[in-house]
GROMACS .gro file of C-alpha atoms in nm:
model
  266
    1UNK     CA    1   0.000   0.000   0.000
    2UNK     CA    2   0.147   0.328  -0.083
    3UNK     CA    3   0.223   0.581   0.144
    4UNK     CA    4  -0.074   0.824  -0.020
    5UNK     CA    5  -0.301   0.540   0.025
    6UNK     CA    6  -0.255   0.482   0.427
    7UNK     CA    7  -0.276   0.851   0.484
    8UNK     CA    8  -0.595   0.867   0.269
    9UNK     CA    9  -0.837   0.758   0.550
   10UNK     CA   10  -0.723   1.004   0.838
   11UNK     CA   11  -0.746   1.322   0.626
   12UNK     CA   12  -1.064   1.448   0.687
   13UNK     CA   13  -1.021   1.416   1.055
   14UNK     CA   14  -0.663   1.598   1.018
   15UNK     CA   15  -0.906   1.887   0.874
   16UNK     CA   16  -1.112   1.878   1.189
   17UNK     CA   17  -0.833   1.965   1.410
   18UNK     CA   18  -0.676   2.184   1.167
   19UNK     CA   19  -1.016   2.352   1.158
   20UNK     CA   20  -1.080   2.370   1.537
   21UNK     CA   21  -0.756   2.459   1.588
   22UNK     CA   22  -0.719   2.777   1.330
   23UNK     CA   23  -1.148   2.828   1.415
   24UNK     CA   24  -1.161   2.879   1.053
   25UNK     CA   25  -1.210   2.615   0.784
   26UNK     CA   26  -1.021   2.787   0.540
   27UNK     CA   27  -0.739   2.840   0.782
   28UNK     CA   28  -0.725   2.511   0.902
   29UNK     CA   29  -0.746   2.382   0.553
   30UNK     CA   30  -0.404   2.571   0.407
   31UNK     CA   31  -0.242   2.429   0.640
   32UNK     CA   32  -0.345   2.032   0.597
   33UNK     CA   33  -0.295   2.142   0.218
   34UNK     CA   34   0.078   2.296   0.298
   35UNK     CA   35   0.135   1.943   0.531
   36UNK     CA   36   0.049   1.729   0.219
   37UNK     CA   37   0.245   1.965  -0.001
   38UNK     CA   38   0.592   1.884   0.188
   39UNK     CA   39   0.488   1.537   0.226
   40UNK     CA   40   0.487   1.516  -0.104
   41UNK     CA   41   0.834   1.728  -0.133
   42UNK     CA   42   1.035   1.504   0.052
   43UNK     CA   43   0.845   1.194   0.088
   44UNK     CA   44   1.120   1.036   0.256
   45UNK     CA   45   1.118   1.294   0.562
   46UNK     CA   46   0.768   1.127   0.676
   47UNK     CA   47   0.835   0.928   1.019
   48UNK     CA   48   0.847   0.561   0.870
   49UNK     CA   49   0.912   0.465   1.270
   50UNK     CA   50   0.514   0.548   1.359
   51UNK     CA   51   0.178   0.409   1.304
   52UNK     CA   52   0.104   0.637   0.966
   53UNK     CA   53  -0.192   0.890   1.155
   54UNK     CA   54   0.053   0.996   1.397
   55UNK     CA   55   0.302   1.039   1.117
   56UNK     CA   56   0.078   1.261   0.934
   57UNK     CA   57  -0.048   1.458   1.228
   58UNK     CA   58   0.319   1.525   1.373
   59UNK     CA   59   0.397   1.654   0.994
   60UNK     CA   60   0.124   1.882   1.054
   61UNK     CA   61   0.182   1.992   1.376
   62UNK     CA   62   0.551   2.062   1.257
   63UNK     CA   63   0.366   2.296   0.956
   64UNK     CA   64   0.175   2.471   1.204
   65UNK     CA   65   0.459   2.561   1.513
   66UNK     CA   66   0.702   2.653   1.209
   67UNK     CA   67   0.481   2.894   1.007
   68UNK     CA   68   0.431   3.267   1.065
   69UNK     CA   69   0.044   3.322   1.071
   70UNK     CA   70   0.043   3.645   0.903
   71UNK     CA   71   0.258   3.491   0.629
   72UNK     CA   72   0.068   3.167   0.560
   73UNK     CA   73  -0.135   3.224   0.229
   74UNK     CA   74  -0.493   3.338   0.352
   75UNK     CA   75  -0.701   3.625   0.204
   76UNK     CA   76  -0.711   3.867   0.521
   77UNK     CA   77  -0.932   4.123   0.322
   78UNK     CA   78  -1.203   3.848   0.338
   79UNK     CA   79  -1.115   3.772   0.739
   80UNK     CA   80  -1.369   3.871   0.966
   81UNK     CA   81  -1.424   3.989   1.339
   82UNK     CA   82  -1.339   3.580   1.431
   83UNK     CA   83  -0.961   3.647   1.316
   84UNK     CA   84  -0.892   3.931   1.548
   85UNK     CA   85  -1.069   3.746   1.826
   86UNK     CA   86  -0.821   3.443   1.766
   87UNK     CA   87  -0.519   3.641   1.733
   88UNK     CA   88  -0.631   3.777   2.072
   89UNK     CA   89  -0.713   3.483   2.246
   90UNK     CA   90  -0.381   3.335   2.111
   91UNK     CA   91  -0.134   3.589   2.275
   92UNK     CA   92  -0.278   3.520   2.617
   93UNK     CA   93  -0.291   3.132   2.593
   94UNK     CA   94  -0.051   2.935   2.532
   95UNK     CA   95  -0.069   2.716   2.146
   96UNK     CA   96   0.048   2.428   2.332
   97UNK     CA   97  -0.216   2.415   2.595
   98UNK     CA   98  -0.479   2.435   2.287
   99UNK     CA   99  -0.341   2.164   2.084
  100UNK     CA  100  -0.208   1.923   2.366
  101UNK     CA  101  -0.625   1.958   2.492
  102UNK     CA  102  -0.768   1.880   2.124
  103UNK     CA  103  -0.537   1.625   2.044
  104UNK     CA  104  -0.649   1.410   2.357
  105UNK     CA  105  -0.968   1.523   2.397
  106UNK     CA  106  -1.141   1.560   2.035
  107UNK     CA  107  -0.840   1.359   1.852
  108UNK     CA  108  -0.794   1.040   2.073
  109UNK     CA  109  -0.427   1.025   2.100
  110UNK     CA  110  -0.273   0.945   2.435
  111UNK     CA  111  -0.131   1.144   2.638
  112UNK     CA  112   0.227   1.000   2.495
  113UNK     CA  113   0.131   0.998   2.159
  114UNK     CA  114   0.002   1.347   2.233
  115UNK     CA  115   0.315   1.402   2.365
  116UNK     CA  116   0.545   1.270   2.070
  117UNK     CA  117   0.317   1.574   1.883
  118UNK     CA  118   0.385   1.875   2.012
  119UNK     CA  119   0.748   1.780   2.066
  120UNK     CA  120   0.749   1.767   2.490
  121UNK     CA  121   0.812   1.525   2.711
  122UNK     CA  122   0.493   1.316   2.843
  123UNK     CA  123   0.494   1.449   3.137
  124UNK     CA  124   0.396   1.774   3.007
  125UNK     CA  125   0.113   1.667   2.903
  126UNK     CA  126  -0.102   1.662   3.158
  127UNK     CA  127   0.008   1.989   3.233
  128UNK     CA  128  -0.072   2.186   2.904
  129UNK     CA  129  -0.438   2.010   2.978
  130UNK     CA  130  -0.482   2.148   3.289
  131UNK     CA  131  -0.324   2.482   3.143
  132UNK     CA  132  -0.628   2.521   2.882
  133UNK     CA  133  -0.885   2.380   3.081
  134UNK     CA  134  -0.808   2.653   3.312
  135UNK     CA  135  -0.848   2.901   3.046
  136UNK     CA  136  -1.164   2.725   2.946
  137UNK     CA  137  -1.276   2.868   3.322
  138UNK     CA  138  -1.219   3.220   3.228
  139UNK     CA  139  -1.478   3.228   2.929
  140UNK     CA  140  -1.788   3.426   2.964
  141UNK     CA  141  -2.064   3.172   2.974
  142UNK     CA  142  -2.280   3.139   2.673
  143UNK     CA  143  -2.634   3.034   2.601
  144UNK     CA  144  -2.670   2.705   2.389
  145UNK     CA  145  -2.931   2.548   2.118
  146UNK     CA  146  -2.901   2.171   2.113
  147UNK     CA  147  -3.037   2.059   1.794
  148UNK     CA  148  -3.084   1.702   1.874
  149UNK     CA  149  -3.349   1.373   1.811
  150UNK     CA  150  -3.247   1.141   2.004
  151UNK     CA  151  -3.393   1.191   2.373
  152UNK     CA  152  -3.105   1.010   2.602
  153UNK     CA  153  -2.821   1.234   2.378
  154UNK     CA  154  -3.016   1.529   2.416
  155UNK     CA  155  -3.022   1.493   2.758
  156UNK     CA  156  -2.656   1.416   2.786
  157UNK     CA  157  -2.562   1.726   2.600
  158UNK     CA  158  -2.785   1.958   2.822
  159UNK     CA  159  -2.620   1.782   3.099
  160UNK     CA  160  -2.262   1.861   3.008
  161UNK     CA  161  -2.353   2.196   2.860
  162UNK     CA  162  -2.535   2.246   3.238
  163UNK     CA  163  -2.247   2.148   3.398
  164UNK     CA  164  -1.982   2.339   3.216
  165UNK     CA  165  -2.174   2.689   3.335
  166UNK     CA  166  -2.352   2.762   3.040
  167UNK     CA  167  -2.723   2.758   3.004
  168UNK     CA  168  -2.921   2.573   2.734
  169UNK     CA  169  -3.230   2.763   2.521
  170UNK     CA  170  -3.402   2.491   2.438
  171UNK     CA  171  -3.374   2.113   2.257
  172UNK     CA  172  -3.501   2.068   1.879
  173UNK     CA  173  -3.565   1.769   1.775
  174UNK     CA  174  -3.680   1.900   1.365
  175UNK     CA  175  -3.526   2.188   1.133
  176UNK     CA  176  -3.874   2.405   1.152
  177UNK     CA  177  -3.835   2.317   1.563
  178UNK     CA  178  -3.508   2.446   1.598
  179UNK     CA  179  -3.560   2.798   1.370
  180UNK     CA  180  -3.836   2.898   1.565
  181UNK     CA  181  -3.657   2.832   1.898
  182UNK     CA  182  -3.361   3.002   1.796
  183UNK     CA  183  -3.563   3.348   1.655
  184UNK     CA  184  -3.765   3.328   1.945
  185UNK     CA  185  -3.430   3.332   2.186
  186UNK     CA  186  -3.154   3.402   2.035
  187UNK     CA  187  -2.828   3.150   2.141
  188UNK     CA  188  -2.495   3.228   2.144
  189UNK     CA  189  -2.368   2.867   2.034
  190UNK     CA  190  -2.558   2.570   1.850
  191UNK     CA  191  -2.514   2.213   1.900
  192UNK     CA  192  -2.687   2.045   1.604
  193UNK     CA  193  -2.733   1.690   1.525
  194UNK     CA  194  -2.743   1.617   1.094
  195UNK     CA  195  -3.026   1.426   1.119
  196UNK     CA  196  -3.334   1.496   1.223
  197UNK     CA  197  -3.674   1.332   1.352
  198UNK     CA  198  -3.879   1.395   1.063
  199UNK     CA  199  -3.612   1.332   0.841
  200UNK     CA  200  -3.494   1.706   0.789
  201UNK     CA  201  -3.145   1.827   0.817
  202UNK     CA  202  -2.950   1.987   1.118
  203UNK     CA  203  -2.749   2.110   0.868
  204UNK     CA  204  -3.011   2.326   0.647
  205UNK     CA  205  -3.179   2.418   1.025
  206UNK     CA  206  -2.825   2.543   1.080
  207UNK     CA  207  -2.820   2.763   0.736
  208UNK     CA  208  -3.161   2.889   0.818
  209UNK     CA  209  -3.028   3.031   1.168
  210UNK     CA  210  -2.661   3.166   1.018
  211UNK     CA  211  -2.879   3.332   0.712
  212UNK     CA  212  -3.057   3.556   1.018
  213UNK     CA  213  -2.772   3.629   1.234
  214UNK     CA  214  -2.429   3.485   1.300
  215UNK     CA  215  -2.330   3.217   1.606
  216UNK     CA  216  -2.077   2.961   1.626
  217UNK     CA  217  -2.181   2.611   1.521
  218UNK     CA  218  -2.052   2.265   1.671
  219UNK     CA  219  -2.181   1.973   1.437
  220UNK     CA  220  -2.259   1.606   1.623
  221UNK     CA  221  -2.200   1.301   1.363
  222UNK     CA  222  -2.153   0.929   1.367
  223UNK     CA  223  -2.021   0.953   1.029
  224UNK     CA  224  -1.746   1.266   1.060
  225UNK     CA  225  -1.592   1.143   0.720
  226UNK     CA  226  -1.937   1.202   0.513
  227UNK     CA  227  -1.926   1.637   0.613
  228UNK     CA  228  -1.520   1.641   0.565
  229UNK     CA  229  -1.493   1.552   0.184
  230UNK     CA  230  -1.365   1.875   0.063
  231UNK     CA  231  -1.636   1.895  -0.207
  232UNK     CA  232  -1.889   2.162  -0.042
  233UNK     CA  233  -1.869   2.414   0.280
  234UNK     CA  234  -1.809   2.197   0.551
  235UNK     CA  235  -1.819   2.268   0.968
  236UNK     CA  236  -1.533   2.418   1.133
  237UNK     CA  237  -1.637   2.254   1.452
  238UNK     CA  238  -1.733   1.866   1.432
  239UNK     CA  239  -1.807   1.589   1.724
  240UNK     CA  240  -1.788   1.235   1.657
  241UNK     CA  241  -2.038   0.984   1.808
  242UNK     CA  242  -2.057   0.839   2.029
  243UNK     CA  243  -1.850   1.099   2.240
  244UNK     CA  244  -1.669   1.149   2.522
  245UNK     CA  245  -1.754   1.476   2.759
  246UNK     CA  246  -1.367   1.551   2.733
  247UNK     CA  247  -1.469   1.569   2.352
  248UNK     CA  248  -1.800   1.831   2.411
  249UNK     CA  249  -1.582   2.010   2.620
  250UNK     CA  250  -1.285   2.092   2.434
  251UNK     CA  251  -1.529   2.132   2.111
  252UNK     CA  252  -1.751   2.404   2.293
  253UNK     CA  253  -1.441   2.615   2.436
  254UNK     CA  254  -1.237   2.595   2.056
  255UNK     CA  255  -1.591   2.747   1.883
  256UNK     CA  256  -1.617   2.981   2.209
  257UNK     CA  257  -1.220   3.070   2.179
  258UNK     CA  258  -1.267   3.239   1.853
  259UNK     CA  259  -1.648   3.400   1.934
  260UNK     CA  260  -1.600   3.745   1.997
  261UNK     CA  261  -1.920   3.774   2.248
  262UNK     CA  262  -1.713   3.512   2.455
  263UNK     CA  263  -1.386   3.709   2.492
  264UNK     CA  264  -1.355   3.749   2.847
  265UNK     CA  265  -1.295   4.092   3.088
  266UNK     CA  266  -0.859   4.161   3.085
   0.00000   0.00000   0.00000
């Protein structure tokens, strides 16, 4: 099997973090695109040593602590309030913290593994964890649409939303359902399910409420892969189900990190 073919099936969740790390899909996606790019280069500077997934992800994560962010090759006139929130956020927490949380919370990795990433030793780990789950502490609370069919997950999500200080709107369980809810109270953060009870889309529910006003959007999907194909606008924010509260929890604070409603009081 070639090398292209291994790496083939861990790319779109490679965009995920790239995406919730950046908090931009386009971001995120320049630089899986510039990772690939020197894979391709020097093919024979991927770690042969390593089960391929953690090969590609530490290429990655040696793109991302290597290139200037102002230099990388995105269209700033185009950038929006989300960019100067990040750039914020970024100079007062540190990247490691961020990426040593996603990679073991949303990614999977072990703490090692994690570890053998970002280039520290493993006892660092838990550390950098604690580090950004600290800064998670600090961020103004916000209040949260779950867009979600299935009663005992619904109920789960409120209960970790609940728990992590914020305070939930209301639970959808259809597209029409989850529009009205979310003119009649306006949320500051959407959890949304892709499909539906009667069979209509979390996703078009989700384009109804963006076309009225803007919030961040965290996406909840058994099948990750199917919205991360590169062929149409995909979520910067995506869960994988079943999940982990670790997972909700470091998904919520990355689409709250880059909100500028969220930025909390210097």
């Amino acid at each position: 099997m070639s090398l292209g073919q291994q790496l083939a099936p861990h790319l779109p969740f490679l965009r995920r973090y790239g995406r919730a790390l950046t908090g931009s899909q386009s971001h995120g996606d320049k630089y899986v695109r510039a990772t690939l790019e020197a894979i391709v280069a020097a093919p024979d500077q991927f770690p042969r040593d390593v089960d391929p997934r953690l090969g590609l992800y530490r290429m990655f994560q040696g793109i991302w602590s290597s290139a200037n962010y102002d230099e990388l090759d995105i269209d700033t006139g185009s950038a929006d309030g989300g960019e100067a929130v990040a750039r914020a956020r970024l100079a007062r927490m540190t990247p490691l913290s961020r990426q040593a949380l996603l990679l073991t919370a949303m990614e999977g990795f072990t703490p090692e593994d994690a570890a053998y990433l970002i280039d520290v030793d493993p006892s660092e780990v838990e550390k950098l964890v604690a580090e950004a789950l600290a800064e998670i502490e600090k961020q103004t609370r916000a209040r949260v649409l779950i867009i979600e069919d299935e009663p005992i997950i619904a109920m789960d999500i409120e209960t970790i939303v609940r728990d992590l200080g914020h305070e939930v709107t209301g639970v959808a369980v259809t597209r029409d359902e989850a529009v009205a809810l979310a003119m009649e109270d306006r949320p500051g953060l959407v959890l949304a399910d892709i499909q539906l009870a009667d069979d209509s889309s979390g996703i078009d529910a989700v384009k109804d409420i963006l076309a009225e006003f803007e919030v961040p959007v965290i996406f909840i999907t058994a099948f990750p892969e199917r919205l991360l194909t590169g062929e149409r606008p995909e979520p910067t924010f995506l869960i994988t189900k079943p999940f982990q509260r670790s997972t909700v929890k470091a998904a919520i604070s990355q689409a709250l990190f880059f909100d500028e409603s969220t930025v909390p009081a210097i």
